[in-house]
Coordinates of C-alpha atoms in Angstrom, one line a residue:
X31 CA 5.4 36.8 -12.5
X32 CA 6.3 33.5 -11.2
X33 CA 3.1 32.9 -9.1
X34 CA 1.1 34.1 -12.3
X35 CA 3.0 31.1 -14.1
X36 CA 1.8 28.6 -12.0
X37 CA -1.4 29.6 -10.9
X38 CA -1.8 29.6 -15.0
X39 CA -0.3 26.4 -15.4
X40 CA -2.8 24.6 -12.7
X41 CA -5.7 26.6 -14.8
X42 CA -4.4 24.8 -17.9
X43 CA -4.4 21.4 -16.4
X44 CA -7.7 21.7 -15.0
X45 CA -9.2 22.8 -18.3
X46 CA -8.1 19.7 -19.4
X47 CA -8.7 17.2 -17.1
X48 CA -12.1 18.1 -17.2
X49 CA -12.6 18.3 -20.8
X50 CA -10.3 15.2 -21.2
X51 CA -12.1 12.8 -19.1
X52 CA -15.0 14.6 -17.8
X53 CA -14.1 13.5 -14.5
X54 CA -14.1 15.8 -11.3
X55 CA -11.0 17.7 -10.7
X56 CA -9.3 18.4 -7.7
X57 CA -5.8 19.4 -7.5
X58 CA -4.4 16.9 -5.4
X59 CA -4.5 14.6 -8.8
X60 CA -1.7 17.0 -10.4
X61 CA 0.4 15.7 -7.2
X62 CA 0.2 11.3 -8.1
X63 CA 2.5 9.6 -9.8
X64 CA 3.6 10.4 -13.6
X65 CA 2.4 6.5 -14.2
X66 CA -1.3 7.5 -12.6
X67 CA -1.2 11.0 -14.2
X68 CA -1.0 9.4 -17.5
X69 CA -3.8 7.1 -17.1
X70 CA -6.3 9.2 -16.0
X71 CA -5.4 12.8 -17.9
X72 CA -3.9 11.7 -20.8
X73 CA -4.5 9.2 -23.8
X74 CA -2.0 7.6 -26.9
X75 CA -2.0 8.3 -30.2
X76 CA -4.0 5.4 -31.0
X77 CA -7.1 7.1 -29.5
X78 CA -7.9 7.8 -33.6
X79 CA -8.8 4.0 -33.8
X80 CA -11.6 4.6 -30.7
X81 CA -15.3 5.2 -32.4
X82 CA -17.0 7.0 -29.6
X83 CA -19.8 4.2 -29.9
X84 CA -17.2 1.7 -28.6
X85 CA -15.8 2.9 -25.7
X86 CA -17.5 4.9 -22.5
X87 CA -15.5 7.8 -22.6
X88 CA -17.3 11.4 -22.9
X89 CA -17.5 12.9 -26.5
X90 CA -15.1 15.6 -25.1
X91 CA -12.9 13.0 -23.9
X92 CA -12.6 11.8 -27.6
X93 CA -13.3 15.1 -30.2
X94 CA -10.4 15.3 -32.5
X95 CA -7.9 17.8 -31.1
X96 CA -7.9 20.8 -33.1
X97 CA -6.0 23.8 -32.9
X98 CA -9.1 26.2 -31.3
X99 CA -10.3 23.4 -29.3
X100 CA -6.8 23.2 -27.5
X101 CA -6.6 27.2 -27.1
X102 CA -10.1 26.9 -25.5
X103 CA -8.6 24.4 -22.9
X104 CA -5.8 26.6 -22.5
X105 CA -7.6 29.9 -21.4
X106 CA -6.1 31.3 -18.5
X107 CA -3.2 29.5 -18.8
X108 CA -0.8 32.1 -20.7
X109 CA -1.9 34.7 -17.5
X110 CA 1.5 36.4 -17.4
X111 CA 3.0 34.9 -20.4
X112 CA 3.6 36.9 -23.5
X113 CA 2.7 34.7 -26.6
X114 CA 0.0 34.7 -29.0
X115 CA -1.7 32.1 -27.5
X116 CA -0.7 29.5 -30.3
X117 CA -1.3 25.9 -28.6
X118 CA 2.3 24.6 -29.7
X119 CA 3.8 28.1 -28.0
X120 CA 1.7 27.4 -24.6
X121 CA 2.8 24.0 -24.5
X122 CA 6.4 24.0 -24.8
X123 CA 6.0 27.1 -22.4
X124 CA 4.5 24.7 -20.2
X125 CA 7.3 22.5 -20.8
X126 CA 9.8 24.5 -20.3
X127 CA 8.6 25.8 -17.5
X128 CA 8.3 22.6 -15.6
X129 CA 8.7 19.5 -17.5
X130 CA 5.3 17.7 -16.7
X131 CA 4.6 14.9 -18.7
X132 CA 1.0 16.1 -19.3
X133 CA 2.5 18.7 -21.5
X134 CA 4.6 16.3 -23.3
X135 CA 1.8 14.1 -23.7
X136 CA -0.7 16.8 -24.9
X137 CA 2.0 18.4 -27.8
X138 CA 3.1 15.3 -29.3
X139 CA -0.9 14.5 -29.4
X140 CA -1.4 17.7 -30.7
X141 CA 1.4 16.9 -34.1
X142 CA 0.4 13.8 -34.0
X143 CA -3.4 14.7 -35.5
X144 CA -2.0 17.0 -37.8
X145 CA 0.1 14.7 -38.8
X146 CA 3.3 16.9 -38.4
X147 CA 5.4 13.2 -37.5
X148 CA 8.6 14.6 -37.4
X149 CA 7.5 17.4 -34.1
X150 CA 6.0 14.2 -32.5
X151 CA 8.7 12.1 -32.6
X152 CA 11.1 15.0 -31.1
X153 CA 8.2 15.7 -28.2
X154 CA 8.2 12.0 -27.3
X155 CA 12.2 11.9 -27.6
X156 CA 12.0 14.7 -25.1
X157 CA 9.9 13.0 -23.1
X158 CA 11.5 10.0 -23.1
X159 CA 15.0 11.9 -21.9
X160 CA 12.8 13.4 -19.3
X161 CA 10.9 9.9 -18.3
X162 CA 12.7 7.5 -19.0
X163 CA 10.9 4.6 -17.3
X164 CA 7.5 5.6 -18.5
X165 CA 6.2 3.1 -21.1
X166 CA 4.0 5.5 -22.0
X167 CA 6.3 7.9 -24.3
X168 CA 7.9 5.1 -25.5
X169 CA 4.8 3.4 -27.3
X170 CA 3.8 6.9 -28.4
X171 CA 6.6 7.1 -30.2
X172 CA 6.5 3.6 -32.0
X173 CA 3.4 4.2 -33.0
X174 CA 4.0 7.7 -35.2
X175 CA 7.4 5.3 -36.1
X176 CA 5.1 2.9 -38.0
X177 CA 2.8 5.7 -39.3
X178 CA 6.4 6.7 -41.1
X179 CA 7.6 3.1 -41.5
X180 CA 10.4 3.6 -39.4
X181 CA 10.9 0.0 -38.7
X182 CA 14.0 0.0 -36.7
X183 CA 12.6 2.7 -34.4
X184 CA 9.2 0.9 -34.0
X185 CA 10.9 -2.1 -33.3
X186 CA 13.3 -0.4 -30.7
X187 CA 10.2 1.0 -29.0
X188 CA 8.2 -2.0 -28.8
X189 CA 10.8 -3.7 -27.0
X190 CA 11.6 -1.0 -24.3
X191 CA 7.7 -0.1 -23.8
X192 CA 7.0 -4.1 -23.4
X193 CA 9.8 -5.0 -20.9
X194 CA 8.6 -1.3 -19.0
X195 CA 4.9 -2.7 -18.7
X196 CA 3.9 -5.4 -20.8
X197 CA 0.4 -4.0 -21.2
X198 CA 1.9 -1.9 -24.3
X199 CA 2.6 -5.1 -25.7
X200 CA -1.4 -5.6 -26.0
X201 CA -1.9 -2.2 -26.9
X202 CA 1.1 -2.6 -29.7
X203 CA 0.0 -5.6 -31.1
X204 CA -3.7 -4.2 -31.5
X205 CA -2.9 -1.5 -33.2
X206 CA -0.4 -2.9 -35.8
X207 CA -3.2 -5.5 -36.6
X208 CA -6.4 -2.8 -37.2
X209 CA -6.1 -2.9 -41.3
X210 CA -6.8 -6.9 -40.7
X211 CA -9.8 -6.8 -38.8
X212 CA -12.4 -7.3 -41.4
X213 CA -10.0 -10.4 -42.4
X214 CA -10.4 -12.1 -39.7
X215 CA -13.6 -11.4 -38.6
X216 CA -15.0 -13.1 -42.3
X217 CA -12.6 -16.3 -41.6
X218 CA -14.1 -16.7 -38.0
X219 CA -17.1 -19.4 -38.4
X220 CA -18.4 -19.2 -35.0
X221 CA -18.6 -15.1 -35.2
X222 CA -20.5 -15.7 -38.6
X223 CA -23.1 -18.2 -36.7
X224 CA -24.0 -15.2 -33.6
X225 CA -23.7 -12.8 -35.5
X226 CA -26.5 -13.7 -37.7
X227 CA -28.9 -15.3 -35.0
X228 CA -31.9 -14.0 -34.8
X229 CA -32.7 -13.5 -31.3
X230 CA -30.9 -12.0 -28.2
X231 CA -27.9 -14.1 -27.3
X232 CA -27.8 -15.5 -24.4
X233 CA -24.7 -15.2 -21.3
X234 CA -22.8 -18.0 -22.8
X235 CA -23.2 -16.9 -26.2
X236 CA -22.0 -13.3 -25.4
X237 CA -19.0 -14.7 -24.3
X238 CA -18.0 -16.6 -26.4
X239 CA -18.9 -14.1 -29.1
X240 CA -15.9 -12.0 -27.3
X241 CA -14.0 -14.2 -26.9
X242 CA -13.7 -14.5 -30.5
X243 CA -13.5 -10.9 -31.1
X244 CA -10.9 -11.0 -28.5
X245 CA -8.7 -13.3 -30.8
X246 CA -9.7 -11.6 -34.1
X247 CA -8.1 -8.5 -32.4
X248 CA -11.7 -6.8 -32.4
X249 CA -11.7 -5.3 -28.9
X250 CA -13.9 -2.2 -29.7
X251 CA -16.4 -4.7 -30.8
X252 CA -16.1 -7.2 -27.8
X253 CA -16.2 -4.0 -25.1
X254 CA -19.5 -2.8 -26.8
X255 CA -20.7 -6.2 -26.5
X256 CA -20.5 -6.5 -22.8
X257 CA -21.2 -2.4 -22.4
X258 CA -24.4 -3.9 -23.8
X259 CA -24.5 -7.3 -21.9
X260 CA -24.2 -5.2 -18.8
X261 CA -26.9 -2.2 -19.8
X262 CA -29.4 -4.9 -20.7
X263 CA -28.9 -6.6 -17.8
X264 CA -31.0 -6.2 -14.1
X265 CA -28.9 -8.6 -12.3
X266 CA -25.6 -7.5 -13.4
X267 CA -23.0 -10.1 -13.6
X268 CA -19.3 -9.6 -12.1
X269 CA -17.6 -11.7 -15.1
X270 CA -18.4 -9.2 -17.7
X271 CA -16.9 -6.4 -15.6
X272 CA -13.9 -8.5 -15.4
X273 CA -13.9 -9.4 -19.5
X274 CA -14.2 -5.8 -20.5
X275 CA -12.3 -4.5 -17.9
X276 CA -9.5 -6.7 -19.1
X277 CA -9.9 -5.2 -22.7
X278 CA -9.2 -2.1 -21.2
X279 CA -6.2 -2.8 -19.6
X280 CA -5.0 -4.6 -23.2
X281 CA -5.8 -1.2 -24.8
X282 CA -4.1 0.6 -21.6
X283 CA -7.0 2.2 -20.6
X284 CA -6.3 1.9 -16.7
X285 CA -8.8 3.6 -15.6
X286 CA -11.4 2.3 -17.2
X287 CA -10.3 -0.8 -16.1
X288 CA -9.8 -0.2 -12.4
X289 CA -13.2 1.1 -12.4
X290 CA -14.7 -2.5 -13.7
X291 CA -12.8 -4.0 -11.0
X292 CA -13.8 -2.2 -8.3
X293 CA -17.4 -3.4 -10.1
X294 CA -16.7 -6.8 -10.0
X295 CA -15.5 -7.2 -6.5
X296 CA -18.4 -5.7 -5.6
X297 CA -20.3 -7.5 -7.0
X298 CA -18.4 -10.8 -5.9
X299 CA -15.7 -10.3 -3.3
X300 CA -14.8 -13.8 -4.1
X301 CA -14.1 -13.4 -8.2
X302 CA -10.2 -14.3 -7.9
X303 CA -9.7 -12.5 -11.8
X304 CA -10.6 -9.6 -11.0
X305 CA -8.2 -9.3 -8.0
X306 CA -5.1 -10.9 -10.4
X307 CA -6.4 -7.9 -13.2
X308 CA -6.7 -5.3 -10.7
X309 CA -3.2 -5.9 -9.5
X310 CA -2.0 -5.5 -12.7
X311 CA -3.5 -2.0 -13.2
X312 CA -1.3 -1.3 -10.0
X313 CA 1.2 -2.5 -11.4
X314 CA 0.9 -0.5 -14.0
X315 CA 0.6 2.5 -11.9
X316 CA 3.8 1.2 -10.1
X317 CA 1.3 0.5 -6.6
X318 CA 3.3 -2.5 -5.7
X319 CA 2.1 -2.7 -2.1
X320 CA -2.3 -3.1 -3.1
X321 CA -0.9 -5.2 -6.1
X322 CA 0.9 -7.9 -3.7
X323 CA -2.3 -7.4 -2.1
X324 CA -4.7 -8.5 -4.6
X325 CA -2.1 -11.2 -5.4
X326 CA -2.7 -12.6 -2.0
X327 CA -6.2 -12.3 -2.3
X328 CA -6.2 -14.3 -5.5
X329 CA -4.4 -16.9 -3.8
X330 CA -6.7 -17.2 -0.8
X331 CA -10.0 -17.8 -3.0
X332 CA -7.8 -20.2 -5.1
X333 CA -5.1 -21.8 -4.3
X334 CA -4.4 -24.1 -7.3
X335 CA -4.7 -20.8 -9.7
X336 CA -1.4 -21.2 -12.1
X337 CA -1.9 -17.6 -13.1
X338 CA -1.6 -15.8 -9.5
X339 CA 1.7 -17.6 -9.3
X340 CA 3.2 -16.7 -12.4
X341 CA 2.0 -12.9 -12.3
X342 CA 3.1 -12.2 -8.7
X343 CA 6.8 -14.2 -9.3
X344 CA 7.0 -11.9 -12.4
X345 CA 6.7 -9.0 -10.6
X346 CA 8.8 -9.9 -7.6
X347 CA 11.6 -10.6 -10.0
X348 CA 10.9 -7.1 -11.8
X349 CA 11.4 -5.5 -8.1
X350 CA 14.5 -8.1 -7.5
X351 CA 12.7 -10.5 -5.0
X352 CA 14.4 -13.3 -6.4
X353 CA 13.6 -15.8 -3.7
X354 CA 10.3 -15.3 -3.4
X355 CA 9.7 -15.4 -7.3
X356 CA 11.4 -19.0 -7.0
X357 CA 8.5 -20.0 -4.2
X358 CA 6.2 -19.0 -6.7
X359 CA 7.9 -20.8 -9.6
X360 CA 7.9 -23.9 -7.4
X361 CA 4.3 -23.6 -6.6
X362 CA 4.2 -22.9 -11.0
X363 CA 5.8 -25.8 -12.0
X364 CA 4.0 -28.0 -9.5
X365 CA 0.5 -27.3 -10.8
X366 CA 1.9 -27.6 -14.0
X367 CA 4.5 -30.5 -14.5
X368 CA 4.0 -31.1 -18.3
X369 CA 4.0 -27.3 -19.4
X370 CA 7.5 -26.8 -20.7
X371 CA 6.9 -23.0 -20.2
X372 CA 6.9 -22.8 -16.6
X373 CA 10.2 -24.7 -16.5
X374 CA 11.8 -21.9 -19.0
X375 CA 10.3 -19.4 -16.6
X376 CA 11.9 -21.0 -14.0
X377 CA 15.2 -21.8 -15.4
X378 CA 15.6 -17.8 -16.0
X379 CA 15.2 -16.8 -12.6
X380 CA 17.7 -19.5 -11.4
X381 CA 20.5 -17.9 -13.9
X382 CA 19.7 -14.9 -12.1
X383 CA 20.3 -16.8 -8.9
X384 CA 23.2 -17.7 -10.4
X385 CA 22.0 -21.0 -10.1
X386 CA 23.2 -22.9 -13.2
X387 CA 22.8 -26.6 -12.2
X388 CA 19.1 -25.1 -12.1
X389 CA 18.8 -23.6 -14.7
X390 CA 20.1 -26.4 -17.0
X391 CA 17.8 -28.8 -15.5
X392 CA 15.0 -26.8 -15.9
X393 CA 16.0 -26.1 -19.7
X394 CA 16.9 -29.6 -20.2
X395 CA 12.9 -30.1 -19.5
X396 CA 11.6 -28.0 -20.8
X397 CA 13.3 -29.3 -24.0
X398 CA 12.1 -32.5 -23.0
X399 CA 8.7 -31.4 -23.0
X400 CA 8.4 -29.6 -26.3
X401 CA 11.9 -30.5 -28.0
X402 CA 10.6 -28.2 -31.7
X403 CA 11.2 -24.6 -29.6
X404 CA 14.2 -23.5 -31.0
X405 CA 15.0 -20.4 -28.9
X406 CA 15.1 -23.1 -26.0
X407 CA 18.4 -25.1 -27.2
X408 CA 19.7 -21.5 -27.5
X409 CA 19.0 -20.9 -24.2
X410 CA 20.7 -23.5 -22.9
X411 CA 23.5 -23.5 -24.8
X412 CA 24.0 -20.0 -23.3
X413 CA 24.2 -22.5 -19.7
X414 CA 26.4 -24.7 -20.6
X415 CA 29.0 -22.4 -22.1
X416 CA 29.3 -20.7 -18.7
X417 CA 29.3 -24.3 -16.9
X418 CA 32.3 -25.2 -19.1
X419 CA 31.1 -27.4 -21.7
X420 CA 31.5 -25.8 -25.2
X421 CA 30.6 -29.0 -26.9
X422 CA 26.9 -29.2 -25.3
X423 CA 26.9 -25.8 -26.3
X424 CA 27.8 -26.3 -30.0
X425 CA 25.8 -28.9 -30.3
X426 CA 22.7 -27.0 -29.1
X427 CA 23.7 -24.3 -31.3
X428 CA 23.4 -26.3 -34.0
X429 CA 19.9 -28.2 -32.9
X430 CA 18.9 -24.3 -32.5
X431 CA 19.9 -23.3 -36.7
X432 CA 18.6 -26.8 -37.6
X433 CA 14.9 -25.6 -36.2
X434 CA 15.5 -22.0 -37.5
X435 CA 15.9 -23.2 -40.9
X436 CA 13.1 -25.8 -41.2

């Protein structure tokens, strides 16, 4: 009965891979990381706002999940289980049976479509007791939060999913700002003047037509705009791999965007942004080793690139390699003496160091530097309490309300 179980089970997620992604199965997949798994086999709820004219995923990837299309992906799977073969019923067998975050992923999908809320949000709260470092569960669930204006929850959510992978911050923000599209597409002057040109735009003026789509929060219409740009094109060009490939890592497509990678270092071994985005897809897919990797890489073509830096001392503070995050702070902060940023970034890594002195020089400058950012007086007041001095402290306290209330 067992064996029947699981050799139905493996059917099941088979069926759907395929039909899912229309990628080529093999059953070594079922054995990566839950962090991989979810990229390539599974999507969010937001996948209602992708038009299939947008983004390059099969039609079966994206047909609305019904009730008989999910039993059809499910044939074979309920060999040896009594049941009716009701999707819900299969799934929560499949559950059950072995916890797999597919099958998590799949049945709060499944509620979520048929806009049963309340069975999505208890999926994803199972999921998230199950997974509890996956960013993925947790954005799922702030998502059907809003669709119920459960602001507290959302909120909640947001915050975990962000700090697990900050990608879902992108992904977040896009989603929340859909219903203002048209808004700010008719208030942007320079998407008014391509848009209506008359002939084909040229390389320039494609990007910075995305671009501007980019900051309207249009990032369907920027990723058809270089699908486009790149299907036009006989001598492809690396940098609009890289530009939509970084629109799919916003929109946590990873795959997607690994693939455009991959594109654009072929095309140019030496184009440092695709090697600084790649990393962050293995990132994403916890891959630390190929991401420290790429970081190098970056770093070789350019040496004076501010944003290798400041991704690679991010992620060696996430994995607690607090002095080499400082020797890429240093390197930060040299490139960029005026930027009162990089001396906040800094400044938090030395309080982890439990380097204080530090840390209230480098808040003190940044202050310097751009004295109207309130959370920064807060910040330091935070310093100087533990230094001993409750008077700085009150008095940045008060400099910190003073900006709040303006």
């Amino acid at each position: 009965m067992k064996f029947s179980l699981v050799l139905g089970m493996k059917h099941m997620f088979s069926n759907l891979a395929v039909i899912l992604q229309n990628n080529t199965f093999v059953e070594s997949d079922f054995t990566l990381p839950v962090p991989v798994l979810l990229a390539k086999f599974s999507f969010l709820p937001i996948s209602s706002f992708f038009p299939e004219a947008s983004l390059s995923f099969s039609a079966d990837w994206l047909d609305t999940i019904q009730q008989s299309a999910i039993r059809s992906t499910l044939e074979g799977f309920n060999v040896g289980i009594s049941g009716d073969g009701n999707p819900v019923a299969l799934l929560e067998q499949a559950i059950a049976l072995t916890n797999h975050a597919l099958a998590y992923s799949y049945l709060g999908l499944y509620y979520f479509k048929i806009a049963a809320y309340d069975q999505a949000i208890a999926t994803f709260t199972s999921a998230i007791e199950q997974y509890k470092e996956e960013p993925f569960f947790y954005a799922s669930r702030c998502l059907v939060y809003r669709l119920i204006d459960e602001d507290e929850g959302a909120f909640y959510d947001y915050q975990i999913a962000k700090r697990l992978d900050f990608n879902y911050h992108s992904v977040l923000e896009w989603a929340e700002n859909q219903a203002e599209l048209t808004y700010f597409e008719a208030d942007n002057l320079v998407i008014q003047e391509l848009e209506s040109k008359p002939k084909q735009l040229n390389t320039d003026e494609i990007n910075s037509l995305g671009l501007e789509y980019v900051h309207c929060y249009s990032y369907l219409k920027a990723i058809g705009l270089y699908s486009s740009a790149i299907a036009e094109s006989d001598n492809k060009d690396s940098n609009l791999f890289v530009f939509r490939g970084s629109l799919y890592l916003k929109l946590t497509c990873f795959e997607l965007a690994l693939s455009d990678f991959n594109q654009a270092i072929a095309l140019d071994e030496n184009r440092s942004a695709a090697y600084i985005f790649r990393a962050k897809v293995f990132e994403s897919y916890r891959n630390y080793q190929s991401a420290l990797e790429d970081y190098a890489k970056a770093e070789e073509i350019d040496r004076d690139s501010s944003i290798v830096y400041e991704e690679r001392a991010s992620l060696f503070e996430r994995l607690g390699n607090f002095e080499e995050a400082l020797l890429d702070f240093d390197r930060l902060v040299t490139l960029n003496p005026e930027d009162f940023y990089v001396y906040s970034l800094r400044a938090d890594l030395n309080e982890k160091l439990e380097d204080l002195p530090g840390a209230l020089a480098d808040y003190s400058k940044a202050i310097d530097l751009n004295p109207y950012y309130s959370d920064l007086y807060s910040y330091r007041a935070a310093i100087r309490e533990k230094l001993g001095d409750p008077i700085g402290a009150k008095a940045d306290l008060d400099k910190f309300n003073e900006l709040e209330d303006e």
